[in-house]
Coordinates of C-alpha atoms in Angstrom, one line a residue:
M26 CA 17.2 -101.2 -96.5
C27 CA 16.6 -98.1 -94.4
A28 CA 13.9 -96.8 -92.2
T29 CA 13.4 -93.1 -91.2
V30 CA 13.1 -92.2 -87.5
V31 CA 11.4 -88.8 -86.9
L32 CA 12.5 -86.8 -83.8
D33 CA 10.0 -84.1 -82.9
T34 CA 11.5 -81.0 -81.2
A35 CA 9.6 -78.5 -79.1
T36 CA 9.9 -74.8 -79.8
D37 CA 10.2 -72.5 -76.8
N38 CA 11.4 -69.0 -76.0
I39 CA 14.0 -70.0 -73.5
I40 CA 17.7 -69.2 -74.1
E41 CA 19.2 -72.6 -73.1
G42 CA 21.9 -73.3 -75.7
D43 CA 22.2 -76.2 -78.1
E44 CA 20.9 -79.5 -76.7
T45 CA 21.9 -83.1 -77.6
V46 CA 19.4 -86.0 -77.9
G47 CA 20.8 -89.6 -77.8
I48 CA 19.0 -92.3 -80.0
S49 CA 19.8 -96.0 -79.6
I50 CA 18.4 -99.4 -81.0
S51 CA 17.4 -101.4 -78.1
A52 CA 16.3 -104.6 -80.0
T53 CA 15.5 -106.1 -83.5
T54 CA 13.4 -109.0 -84.5
V55 CA 15.8 -110.1 -87.2
G56 CA 19.6 -110.0 -87.1
T57 CA 22.0 -108.0 -85.1
P58 CA 22.3 -104.2 -85.5
S59 CA 25.6 -102.8 -86.7
L60 CA 25.1 -99.4 -85.1
A61 CA 23.3 -99.5 -81.8
S62 CA 23.1 -95.7 -81.0
A63 CA 23.4 -92.2 -82.5
S64 CA 23.1 -88.5 -81.2
V65 CA 21.2 -85.6 -82.5
V66 CA 22.1 -81.9 -81.6
I67 CA 19.1 -79.6 -81.3
S68 CA 20.2 -76.1 -82.0
D69 CA 18.6 -73.4 -79.7
I70 CA 17.2 -70.8 -82.0
N71 CA 16.9 -68.4 -79.0
S72 CA 20.6 -67.4 -79.3
G73 CA 20.1 -63.6 -78.8
V74 CA 18.3 -61.4 -76.3
L75 CA 17.3 -57.8 -76.4
L76 CA 19.3 -55.7 -73.9
M77 CA 18.2 -52.2 -73.1
L78 CA 19.3 -49.1 -71.1
V79 CA 16.3 -47.6 -69.4
P80 CA 15.1 -45.0 -69.2
N81 CA 16.2 -43.8 -72.6
N82 CA 16.1 -40.2 -71.3
I83 CA 16.9 -39.2 -67.7
A84 CA 17.9 -36.0 -65.8
F85 CA 19.3 -35.6 -62.3
P86 CA 21.1 -32.8 -60.4
E87 CA 24.9 -32.8 -60.3
S88 CA 24.6 -32.9 -56.5
D89 CA 23.1 -36.5 -56.6
P90 CA 25.6 -39.0 -55.2
A91 CA 24.9 -41.3 -58.2
G92 CA 22.5 -41.3 -61.1
A93 CA 21.5 -44.8 -61.9
L94 CA 20.5 -46.2 -65.2
S95 CA 19.3 -49.8 -65.6
L96 CA 20.6 -52.4 -68.0
V97 CA 17.6 -54.6 -68.6
A98 CA 17.4 -58.0 -70.5
A99 CA 14.1 -59.0 -72.1
Q100 CA 14.4 -62.3 -70.3
T101 CA 16.6 -64.2 -67.9
L102 CA 19.8 -65.7 -69.2
P103 CA 21.3 -69.1 -68.4
D104 CA 24.8 -67.8 -68.1
D105 CA 26.7 -64.6 -67.4
I106 CA 26.7 -61.9 -70.0
M107 CA 29.6 -59.4 -70.4
I108 CA 28.4 -56.0 -71.6
S109 CA 30.7 -53.2 -72.9
I110 CA 29.4 -49.7 -72.1
G111 CA 30.3 -46.6 -74.0
V112 CA 29.9 -42.9 -73.3
T113 CA 29.6 -40.1 -75.7
P114 CA 29.9 -36.7 -74.0
I115 CA 27.7 -34.2 -75.8
T116 CA 28.2 -31.0 -73.7
A117 CA 29.5 -32.7 -70.5
T118 CA 33.1 -33.5 -69.9
S119 CA 34.3 -36.8 -68.5
G120 CA 36.3 -36.3 -65.4
A121 CA 35.1 -32.8 -64.9
D122 CA 31.3 -33.2 -65.0
F123 CA 30.9 -37.0 -64.5
S124 CA 32.5 -40.3 -64.2
L125 CA 31.1 -43.8 -65.2
V126 CA 31.5 -46.6 -62.7
Q127 CA 31.3 -49.5 -65.1
F128 CA 32.7 -49.6 -68.6
V129 CA 32.3 -53.4 -68.6
A130 CA 29.3 -54.7 -66.8
T131 CA 28.3 -58.3 -66.0
L132 CA 24.7 -59.4 -66.1
P133 CA 24.7 -62.6 -64.0
A134 CA 23.0 -65.7 -65.1
G135 CA 19.4 -65.7 -64.0
S136 CA 19.2 -61.9 -63.6
I137 CA 17.1 -59.6 -65.7
S138 CA 18.7 -56.2 -64.8
I139 CA 21.7 -54.5 -63.3
P140 CA 22.3 -50.8 -62.5
I141 CA 24.7 -48.7 -64.5
N142 CA 25.9 -45.8 -62.4
V143 CA 26.7 -42.3 -63.8
L144 CA 28.4 -40.3 -61.0
P145 CA 27.9 -36.6 -61.4
I146 CA 30.8 -34.3 -60.2
D147 CA 29.4 -31.5 -58.0
D148 CA 31.4 -28.4 -58.7
S149 CA 30.9 -24.7 -57.8
I150 CA 30.8 -23.5 -61.4
V151 CA 27.7 -21.9 -62.9
E152 CA 27.1 -23.9 -66.1
L153 CA 24.3 -24.8 -68.4
D154 CA 22.8 -28.3 -68.0
E155 CA 25.1 -30.8 -69.5
I156 CA 24.3 -33.8 -71.7
L157 CA 26.0 -37.2 -72.3
E158 CA 24.9 -40.4 -74.0
V159 CA 25.4 -43.9 -72.5
F160 CA 25.2 -46.8 -74.9
I161 CA 25.9 -50.5 -75.2
I162 CA 28.8 -51.4 -77.4
S163 CA 28.6 -55.1 -77.4
S164 CA 27.8 -58.1 -75.2
T165 CA 28.9 -61.7 -75.1
G166 CA 27.9 -64.8 -73.2
N167 CA 30.3 -67.6 -73.5
T168 CA 30.4 -68.3 -77.3
R169 CA 27.2 -66.5 -78.1
T170 CA 26.7 -63.0 -79.3
V171 CA 23.8 -61.2 -77.7
D172 CA 21.9 -58.5 -79.7
A173 CA 22.6 -55.2 -77.8
M174 CA 21.8 -51.8 -79.4
S175 CA 20.5 -49.3 -76.9
T176 CA 21.3 -45.7 -76.0
S177 CA 20.2 -43.5 -73.0
T178 CA 20.5 -39.7 -72.9
V179 CA 21.6 -38.3 -69.5
T180 CA 21.2 -34.7 -68.6
L181 CA 23.2 -33.4 -65.6
L182 CA 21.3 -30.5 -64.0
D183 CA 23.7 -27.8 -62.8
N184 CA 22.9 -26.7 -59.3
D185 CA 25.1 -23.6 -59.1
V186 CA 23.7 -20.1 -59.5
S187 CA 25.3 -16.7 -59.2
S188 CA 24.0 -13.9 -57.2
I189 CA 23.5 -10.4 -58.7
S190 CA 24.6 -7.4 -56.7
L191 CA 24.0 -3.7 -57.2
V192 CA 26.8 -1.3 -56.2
K193 CA 26.7 2.5 -56.1
D194 CA 30.1 4.0 -56.9
S195 CA 29.0 7.6 -56.6
P196 CA 28.7 9.2 -53.2
N197 CA 25.4 8.9 -51.5
P198 CA 24.0 11.5 -51.1
I199 CA 25.2 13.1 -54.3
D200 CA 24.8 16.7 -55.3
E201 CA 22.7 17.4 -58.4
L202 CA 25.7 19.4 -59.8
A203 CA 27.6 16.1 -60.2
G204 CA 25.6 15.4 -63.3
F205 CA 25.3 11.7 -63.0
A206 CA 25.4 8.8 -60.5
T207 CA 27.3 5.7 -61.4
F208 CA 26.4 2.1 -60.4
R209 CA 27.7 -1.4 -61.1
I210 CA 25.6 -4.5 -61.5
C211 CA 27.8 -7.5 -60.8
S212 CA 27.6 -11.3 -61.0
A213 CA 29.4 -13.0 -58.1
L214 CA 30.4 -16.0 -60.3
N215 CA 31.3 -16.5 -64.0
L216 CA 28.3 -16.8 -66.2
P217 CA 28.1 -19.4 -69.0
V218 CA 25.6 -17.3 -71.1
P219 CA 24.9 -13.6 -71.4
V220 CA 22.4 -12.4 -68.8
Q221 CA 20.2 -9.4 -69.4
I222 CA 19.0 -7.5 -66.4
T223 CA 16.3 -4.8 -66.3
V224 CA 17.1 -2.0 -63.9
N225 CA 14.2 -0.3 -62.2
V226 CA 14.7 3.3 -61.3
I227 CA 11.7 4.7 -59.3
G228 CA 11.4 8.2 -58.0
G229 CA 10.5 8.8 -54.4
T230 CA 10.6 12.5 -53.6
A231 CA 12.8 12.9 -56.7
T232 CA 11.0 13.1 -60.0
Q233 CA 12.0 11.4 -63.2
G234 CA 12.7 13.9 -65.9
E235 CA 13.0 16.8 -63.4
D236 CA 15.6 15.5 -60.9
F237 CA 17.0 12.5 -62.7
A238 CA 16.7 10.8 -66.0
V239 CA 17.2 7.2 -67.2
P240 CA 16.0 5.4 -70.4
S241 CA 12.7 3.7 -70.3
A242 CA 13.0 0.2 -68.9
P243 CA 16.8 0.2 -69.1
V244 CA 18.5 -3.2 -69.7
V245 CA 22.1 -4.1 -69.0
T246 CA 23.9 -7.2 -70.2
I247 CA 26.6 -9.1 -68.3
Q248 CA 28.4 -11.1 -71.1
A249 CA 29.3 -14.7 -70.8
N250 CA 32.7 -15.9 -69.6
Q251 CA 33.9 -12.6 -68.0
G252 CA 35.1 -14.3 -64.9
D253 CA 33.9 -14.0 -61.3
N254 CA 32.7 -10.6 -60.0
A255 CA 32.1 -9.4 -63.5
C256 CA 30.3 -6.0 -63.6
V257 CA 28.7 -3.7 -66.0
P258 CA 28.2 0.0 -65.4
F259 CA 24.8 1.7 -65.1
V260 CA 24.4 5.5 -65.1
V261 CA 21.5 7.6 -63.7
N262 CA 21.7 11.2 -65.1
I263 CA 21.3 13.7 -62.3
L264 CA 19.5 16.9 -63.5
D265 CA 20.5 20.3 -62.3
N266 CA 17.1 22.1 -62.6
A267 CA 18.3 25.3 -61.0
N268 CA 15.3 25.3 -58.8
P269 CA 15.4 25.4 -55.0
D270 CA 14.2 21.8 -54.3
L271 CA 13.9 19.8 -51.2
A272 CA 17.3 19.5 -49.5
L273 CA 17.3 15.8 -49.9
E274 CA 15.4 14.0 -52.7
D275 CA 15.4 10.3 -53.2
Y276 CA 14.9 7.7 -55.8
T277 CA 15.4 3.9 -55.7
V278 CA 17.5 1.8 -58.1
S279 CA 16.8 -2.0 -58.0
I280 CA 17.3 -5.2 -60.0
G281 CA 14.3 -5.9 -62.1
N282 CA 13.6 -8.8 -64.5
V283 CA 16.4 -11.2 -65.2
Q284 CA 16.6 -13.1 -68.5
S285 CA 18.5 -16.4 -68.2
P286 CA 17.2 -16.8 -64.7
G287 CA 18.4 -20.4 -64.5
V288 CA 21.9 -19.1 -63.7
I289 CA 20.9 -16.3 -61.4
S290 CA 19.6 -16.6 -57.8
G291 CA 17.3 -14.3 -56.0
V292 CA 14.1 -12.5 -56.7
P293 CA 13.9 -9.3 -58.8
G294 CA 14.0 -6.3 -56.5
E295 CA 16.0 -7.9 -53.8
A296 CA 19.1 -5.9 -54.7
S297 CA 18.1 -2.2 -54.3
I298 CA 19.6 1.1 -53.1
I299 CA 17.8 4.2 -52.0
C300 CA 19.7 7.0 -53.5
T301 CA 19.7 10.6 -52.4
I302 CA 20.2 13.8 -54.4
T303 CA 21.2 16.9 -52.5
D304 CA 20.1 20.3 -53.7
E305 CA 21.6 23.0 -51.6
R306 CA 22.2 20.8 -48.5
A307 CA 22.4 24.0 -46.5
C308 CA 18.8 24.4 -47.4
D309 CA 18.0 21.3 -45.3
P310 CA 15.6 22.6 -42.6
S311 CA 17.0 20.1 -40.2
T312 CA 20.4 21.0 -38.7
S313 CA 19.9 18.5 -35.9
G314 CA 21.5 15.1 -35.8
V315 CA 22.9 12.4 -33.6
E316 CA 26.6 12.4 -34.5
F317 CA 28.9 15.3 -34.8
I318 CA 32.7 15.9 -35.0
L319 CA 34.5 19.2 -34.6
T320 CA 37.7 20.8 -33.5
L321 CA 38.2 23.5 -30.9
T322 CA 38.5 27.1 -31.9
P323 CA 42.1 28.2 -32.1
P324 CA 44.4 28.8 -29.2
Y325 CA 42.9 30.5 -26.5
D326 CA 41.6 30.2 -23.1
A327 CA 40.3 26.6 -22.8
D328 CA 38.1 27.8 -19.9
D329 CA 36.2 29.8 -22.5
N330 CA 35.4 27.0 -24.9
Y331 CA 31.9 25.8 -24.6
L332 CA 29.5 23.4 -26.3
Y333 CA 25.8 24.0 -26.2
L334 CA 23.5 21.0 -26.6
V335 CA 19.9 21.8 -27.5
S336 CA 17.4 18.9 -27.6
T337 CA 15.1 18.7 -30.6
S338 CA 13.9 15.3 -29.6
P339 CA 10.4 14.4 -28.4
F340 CA 12.0 12.5 -25.5
D341 CA 15.0 12.7 -23.2
V342 CA 18.3 11.9 -24.9
E343 CA 21.7 10.8 -23.6
V344 CA 24.7 12.7 -25.1
T345 CA 28.3 11.6 -24.9
V346 CA 31.1 14.1 -25.5
T347 CA 34.6 12.6 -26.0
V348 CA 38.0 14.2 -26.8
A349 CA 40.6 11.6 -27.5
D350 CA 41.5 9.9 -24.2
L351 CA 41.5 13.3 -22.4
F352 CA 37.9 14.0 -21.8
N353 CA 34.6 12.0 -21.6
D354 CA 31.3 13.3 -20.4
V355 CA 27.9 11.6 -20.5
M356 CA 24.8 13.7 -19.8
T357 CA 21.0 13.6 -20.2
V358 CA 19.4 16.4 -22.1
P359 CA 15.7 16.5 -21.3
Q360 CA 13.1 17.1 -24.0
D361 CA 13.1 20.7 -25.3
E362 CA 15.9 21.7 -22.9
S363 CA 19.6 22.4 -23.3
R364 CA 22.9 21.7 -21.6
V365 CA 26.3 23.5 -21.6
V366 CA 29.6 21.6 -21.7
Q367 CA 32.6 23.6 -20.6
L368 CA 35.7 22.0 -22.1
P369 CA 38.6 21.7 -19.6
V370 CA 42.1 23.0 -20.0
T371 CA 43.3 19.5 -20.7
V372 CA 41.9 19.6 -24.2
A373 CA 42.9 23.1 -25.0
F374 CA 45.0 23.9 -28.0
P375 CA 48.6 25.1 -27.2
V376 CA 49.3 28.7 -28.0
N377 CA 50.9 27.6 -31.3
P378 CA 48.8 24.7 -32.5
P379 CA 50.6 21.9 -34.4
D380 CA 49.9 21.2 -38.0
T381 CA 48.1 18.0 -37.0
H382 CA 46.7 16.9 -33.7
D383 CA 44.2 14.5 -32.0
L384 CA 42.1 17.1 -30.2
V385 CA 38.9 16.2 -32.1
I386 CA 35.6 16.4 -30.3
L387 CA 33.1 13.5 -30.9
V388 CA 29.5 14.1 -29.9
V389 CA 27.1 11.2 -30.1
S390 CA 23.4 11.4 -29.0
T391 CA 20.6 8.9 -28.6
G392 CA 18.2 11.4 -30.2
P393 CA 18.4 14.5 -32.4
I394 CA 20.1 17.6 -30.9
N395 CA 21.3 20.9 -32.2
L396 CA 25.0 21.6 -31.4
Y397 CA 26.8 24.9 -31.1
S398 CA 30.4 25.7 -30.4
Q399 CA 31.4 28.9 -28.6
N400 CA 34.6 30.7 -27.7
R401 CA 33.6 33.5 -25.4
R402 CA 36.8 35.4 -25.1
Q403 CA 39.9 36.0 -27.2
E404 CA 42.8 37.9 -25.9
G405 CA 41.0 40.9 -24.7
G406 CA 38.4 40.8 -27.5
T407 CA 35.2 38.8 -27.9
G408 CA 34.5 35.4 -29.2
D409 CA 32.1 33.9 -31.7
T410 CA 29.6 31.0 -31.9
T411 CA 29.0 28.6 -34.8
Q412 CA 26.4 26.0 -35.5
I413 CA 27.9 22.6 -35.8
Y414 CA 26.3 20.5 -38.5
P415 CA 25.7 16.8 -38.2
Y416 CA 28.2 14.4 -39.7
R417 CA 25.7 13.5 -42.4
N418 CA 25.9 17.1 -43.7
L419 CA 29.7 16.9 -44.3
G420 CA 31.2 16.6 -47.7
N421 CA 34.5 16.4 -49.7
Y422 CA 35.0 19.9 -51.2
Y423 CA 35.1 23.2 -49.5
V424 CA 36.2 26.8 -50.3
V425 CA 37.5 28.9 -47.5
T426 CA 35.6 32.1 -46.9
V427 CA 37.5 33.5 -43.8
S428 CA 37.0 37.3 -43.7
P429 CA 35.5 40.3 -45.5
G430 CA 38.4 42.5 -44.7
P431 CA 41.8 42.7 -43.1
G432 CA 42.5 40.5 -40.2
I433 CA 45.3 39.0 -38.2
N434 CA 45.9 35.3 -38.4
S435 CA 43.2 33.7 -40.6
F436 CA 42.8 30.0 -39.8
V437 CA 41.2 26.8 -41.0
S438 CA 40.6 23.8 -38.8
I439 CA 39.7 20.4 -40.4
A440 CA 38.9 17.1 -38.8
S441 CA 38.2 13.6 -40.0
R442 CA 35.9 10.9 -38.6
D443 CA 37.4 8.3 -41.0
D444 CA 40.7 6.6 -41.4
N445 CA 43.0 7.2 -44.4
N446 CA 41.3 10.4 -45.3
L447 CA 43.5 12.0 -48.0
V448 CA 43.1 15.8 -47.9
A449 CA 44.4 18.1 -50.6
I450 CA 44.6 21.8 -49.7
T451 CA 45.2 24.3 -52.4
L452 CA 46.2 27.4 -50.6
S453 CA 45.5 30.9 -51.8
T454 CA 48.6 32.4 -50.1
E455 CA 52.2 31.4 -49.3
Y456 CA 52.1 29.0 -46.4
L457 CA 54.3 26.7 -44.2
F458 CA 52.6 23.4 -43.6
N459 CA 54.2 20.3 -42.2
G460 CA 57.6 21.9 -42.6
V461 CA 57.2 22.7 -46.3
W462 CA 56.7 26.1 -47.8
Y463 CA 53.9 26.2 -50.4
Q464 CA 53.5 29.0 -52.9
P465 CA 50.0 30.4 -53.7
Y466 CA 47.8 27.8 -55.3
E467 CA 50.2 24.9 -54.8
T468 CA 48.6 21.9 -53.2
A469 CA 49.6 20.5 -49.8
L470 CA 48.6 16.9 -49.0
V471 CA 47.9 15.4 -45.6
T472 CA 46.4 12.0 -44.6
L473 CA 44.1 12.2 -41.5
N474 CA 43.1 9.1 -39.6
A475 CA 39.9 8.8 -37.6
L476 CA 39.4 11.6 -35.1
Q477 CA 42.5 13.4 -36.3
A478 CA 42.7 17.1 -37.3
A479 CA 44.8 19.6 -39.1
F480 CA 45.2 23.3 -38.3
L481 CA 46.3 26.0 -40.8
S482 CA 47.0 29.5 -39.8
S483 CA 48.4 32.5 -41.8
P484 CA 48.9 36.2 -41.2
S485 CA 47.6 36.5 -44.8
D486 CA 44.0 36.0 -45.9
L487 CA 43.3 32.3 -46.6
S488 CA 40.1 33.1 -48.4
G489 CA 39.7 31.3 -51.6
S490 CA 41.8 28.3 -50.5
R491 CA 40.2 25.0 -51.7
I492 CA 40.0 21.8 -49.8
F493 CA 39.3 18.3 -51.2
S494 CA 39.2 15.1 -49.3
S495 CA 38.6 11.4 -50.0
A496 CA 36.1 11.1 -47.1
P497 CA 33.7 13.6 -45.5
L498 CA 35.5 16.4 -43.6
F499 CA 34.7 18.9 -40.9
V500 CA 35.9 22.4 -41.8
L501 CA 35.9 25.5 -39.7
D502 CA 37.4 28.8 -40.8
G503 CA 37.7 32.3 -39.3
V504 CA 40.0 35.1 -38.2
V505 CA 41.7 35.3 -34.8
C506 CA 41.8 39.0 -34.6
N507 CA 39.3 41.0 -36.7
N508 CA 37.8 44.4 -36.9
I509 CA 35.2 44.6 -39.6
P510 CA 35.6 46.2 -42.1
T511 CA 38.4 48.6 -41.2
Q512 CA 42.1 48.4 -40.4
N513 CA 41.6 49.5 -36.9
F514 CA 42.6 46.7 -34.6
G515 CA 42.1 48.5 -31.4
W516 CA 39.7 45.7 -30.5
C517 CA 40.6 42.2 -31.5
D518 CA 37.7 39.9 -32.1
L519 CA 37.4 36.3 -33.1
T520 CA 35.0 35.5 -36.0
M521 CA 34.4 31.9 -37.1
E522 CA 31.9 29.6 -38.8
Q523 CA 31.7 25.9 -39.8
L524 CA 31.6 25.6 -43.6
L525 CA 29.2 23.5 -45.5
P526 CA 30.4 21.5 -48.5
A527 CA 30.9 23.7 -51.6
L528 CA 28.5 21.8 -53.8
S529 CA 25.8 21.9 -51.2
V530 CA 25.5 25.6 -50.4
C531 CA 22.5 27.6 -51.5
R532 CA 21.6 29.8 -54.4
L533 CA 18.8 31.8 -52.9
S534 CA 19.1 33.8 -49.7
V535 CA 18.0 37.0 -48.2
V536 CA 19.9 39.5 -46.1
G537 CA 18.9 42.5 -44.1
P538 CA 20.0 44.7 -41.2
I539 CA 20.8 43.5 -37.7
P540 CA 18.7 45.1 -35.0
G541 CA 20.6 47.9 -33.3
R542 CA 23.3 48.0 -36.0
D543 CA 23.6 50.2 -39.0
A544 CA 26.3 48.5 -41.1
Y545 CA 27.1 45.0 -42.4
T546 CA 29.2 43.4 -45.1
V547 CA 28.0 40.6 -47.4
H548 CA 30.8 38.2 -48.5
F549 CA 30.3 36.1 -51.7
T550 CA 32.6 33.2 -52.5
G551 CA 32.4 31.3 -55.8
V552 CA 32.3 27.5 -55.9
E553 CA 32.2 27.1 -59.7
D554 CA 33.5 29.2 -62.5
N555 CA 31.3 31.8 -64.3
T556 CA 28.8 32.0 -61.5
Q557 CA 26.3 34.9 -61.9
V558 CA 25.2 36.5 -58.6
T559 CA 22.5 39.2 -58.3
F560 CA 22.4 41.5 -55.3
R561 CA 20.7 44.9 -54.9
G562 CA 20.3 45.2 -58.7
E563 CA 24.0 44.4 -59.4
T564 CA 25.2 41.4 -61.4
I565 CA 28.4 39.9 -60.1
I566 CA 30.4 37.2 -62.0
L567 CA 32.4 34.9 -59.7
N568 CA 34.9 32.1 -60.5
A569 CA 35.7 29.2 -58.2
G570 CA 37.4 30.5 -55.1
E571 CA 36.9 34.1 -56.1
Q572 CA 35.4 36.5 -53.5
V573 CA 33.5 39.7 -53.7
R574 CA 32.4 41.9 -50.7
R575 CA 29.7 44.5 -50.6
F576 CA 29.5 46.9 -47.7
V577 CA 26.0 48.0 -46.7
Y578 CA 25.5 51.0 -44.5
N579 CA 22.3 52.6 -43.2
D580 CA 20.0 50.4 -45.4
R581 CA 17.0 49.0 -43.5
N582 CA 15.7 47.0 -46.5
V583 CA 15.8 43.3 -46.9
H584 CA 17.5 42.2 -50.1
E585 CA 17.3 38.9 -52.1
I586 CA 20.6 37.2 -53.2
S587 CA 20.3 34.8 -56.1
S588 CA 22.8 32.9 -58.2
D589 CA 22.8 30.4 -61.0
Q590 CA 25.3 28.1 -59.2
P591 CA 26.0 27.4 -55.5
I592 CA 27.9 30.2 -53.7
Y593 CA 28.9 30.8 -50.1
I594 CA 27.2 33.8 -48.6
N595 CA 28.3 35.2 -45.3
Q596 CA 27.1 38.3 -43.5
Y597 CA 29.4 40.2 -41.2
I598 CA 28.2 42.6 -38.6
S599 CA 30.5 45.6 -38.5
S600 CA 32.6 46.5 -35.5
F601 CA 31.2 49.3 -33.3
T602 CA 33.9 51.6 -34.6
V603 CA 32.0 51.7 -37.9
D604 CA 28.5 52.6 -36.8
F605 CA 29.4 53.5 -33.2
E606 CA 26.7 51.2 -31.9
T607 CA 27.4 48.9 -29.0
G608 CA 28.6 45.6 -30.1
D609 CA 31.3 43.6 -31.8
P610 CA 31.7 42.0 -35.2
A611 CA 30.3 38.6 -35.9
K612 CA 30.3 36.2 -38.9
L613 CA 27.0 34.7 -39.9
V614 CA 26.2 32.1 -42.5
L615 CA 23.1 33.4 -44.3
P616 CA 20.1 31.0 -44.1
P617 CA 18.7 30.1 -47.4
V618 CA 15.0 30.7 -48.3
N619 CA 14.4 26.9 -48.2
D620 CA 15.5 26.9 -44.6
F621 CA 12.5 28.9 -43.6
G622 CA 10.1 26.9 -41.6
G623 CA 7.3 27.1 -39.1
A624 CA 9.3 26.0 -36.1
V625 CA 12.9 27.0 -35.2
S626 CA 15.1 25.8 -32.4
F627 CA 17.9 28.1 -31.2
F628 CA 19.7 29.1 -28.1
V629 CA 20.6 32.4 -26.5
P630 CA 23.6 32.6 -24.2
N631 CA 22.8 33.8 -20.7
V632 CA 25.6 36.5 -20.9
G633 CA 25.7 39.9 -22.5
G634 CA 23.5 42.9 -22.2
R635 CA 21.0 42.2 -24.9
N636 CA 20.1 39.6 -27.5
A637 CA 18.5 40.2 -30.9
I638 CA 16.5 38.0 -33.2
T639 CA 16.0 38.8 -36.9
I640 CA 12.9 37.2 -38.5
Y641 CA 12.5 37.1 -42.3
I642 CA 8.9 36.5 -43.5
P643 CA 8.3 35.5 -47.1
A644 CA 5.2 37.4 -48.3
L645 CA 3.1 37.0 -51.4
T646 CA 4.5 40.2 -52.8
G647 CA 8.1 39.6 -51.9
M648 CA 10.3 39.6 -48.9
V649 CA 9.4 41.8 -46.0

């Protein structure tokens, strides 16, 4: 005979494992029980718990020391749980972009959460944001399996950006005859994606479509994975409009809008360059400056070499004149006044100057001045004076113009302000230079360092010789003993002038008689091939380095000289043996029409019997 004993169990939500209940018969009213006790196992139905990684989507910079996820249990556990963690790199690379601290984590008994750390690796590479997934593979607690299916997406925010730079490869300023100016737009670091950059080109005194041309809203692209310092070219077309423009016209090139800005630092417009176009730099009304270099005139009495400093500044200026370690003079030139520097014998050329030397004069002023170099006497004849142009007016290409007629010992002096200035001299006559004989139109090479000069001299005419250099160069040419325009050397006179760069000389000038003189010679030198020159109704065709001279006698009219390309134009006053007037020959660089202005500074030496000034006035009906 049996009886049923009912054991009521209570249902809860606590994970506590299987539990055992003991049942025993403590007493009977009849007989003796054969089995006094029994046990009942109550199985815990709460054998699994939900484990989650939170948040399920998180982003943090790669510069963070650690990005923490949390492994969370829905409720506390009675014993330790071992959790296996997995990682799936999506675009991130383990060991290069991140590392995971725990691949097996323990959730202690009684805890509800633990951190799971993703350690970003902070590099210096520009990358896109990178993604990985962290997920729970499995979890166990003693003999029980815990439900665990959770994934968290982690985005590593790249904190590296590249800077964009704008580089001008062409000279600045650049002559309009160059045709184009080249630039590079560069990324300092490798880019993970193509970057499109809008380039802004805005005219200042230069005009789009007249002085320069670029496409509307031009865009350049730096392609992905081109390495550090990857560049793309950009070109601004420089237009030769054949009009006498301002001597210096400017436009600005700058970085505009950047697409894919997440990998680029900076603000559009930060990288910008003000670019200058020169049109007939000799037409620059300003011949004043604050820095000059020059060489002495060739060999002769050092006591007769002078510098004239004329202030064009609205205030007093301090001027320093230095010649190597031989001479240093500092002086104050008051406003609107001048000073004379007599160069001592210690800085004179020897009678036979070496091919290269260090006798370069550096003049530096705290304000604008005009500078003139004068040699007053030359072996029984007379000297000459030349304007010295500021360093900013110097260039890299010159054509020697020396003399309009026979002379003795034509010369060219060149000087560099910069180191490693490679100079190529293509001579128009046979010449000995640095111990090597060169045939006509062979090229001699010389490298000049800072404040170093070279001297060329020949009994033949050096006119038409061409000089190229890798950095701006001072060039002075002339003739030691000249009698213009005849062969009569009864009087031996020095004529000289500093040259302006060949691509910077003018296309429109005027020439007329010199007061008190009846004759002069006009000397044209071509810079480019097939140059058409018009003078006194005559059309003259010049090639580069080619020269034409026109002798004018007893003509009191003013004549216009025009050309379709730059040319050198010199006027030579004839020796008194031609017109029998008192005076000696002189070499003048003709001023261009654009050089005309309402105010002119000049100096007159306080020697000689008389001084003359010629004034050209442009009228509504022509030149008078």
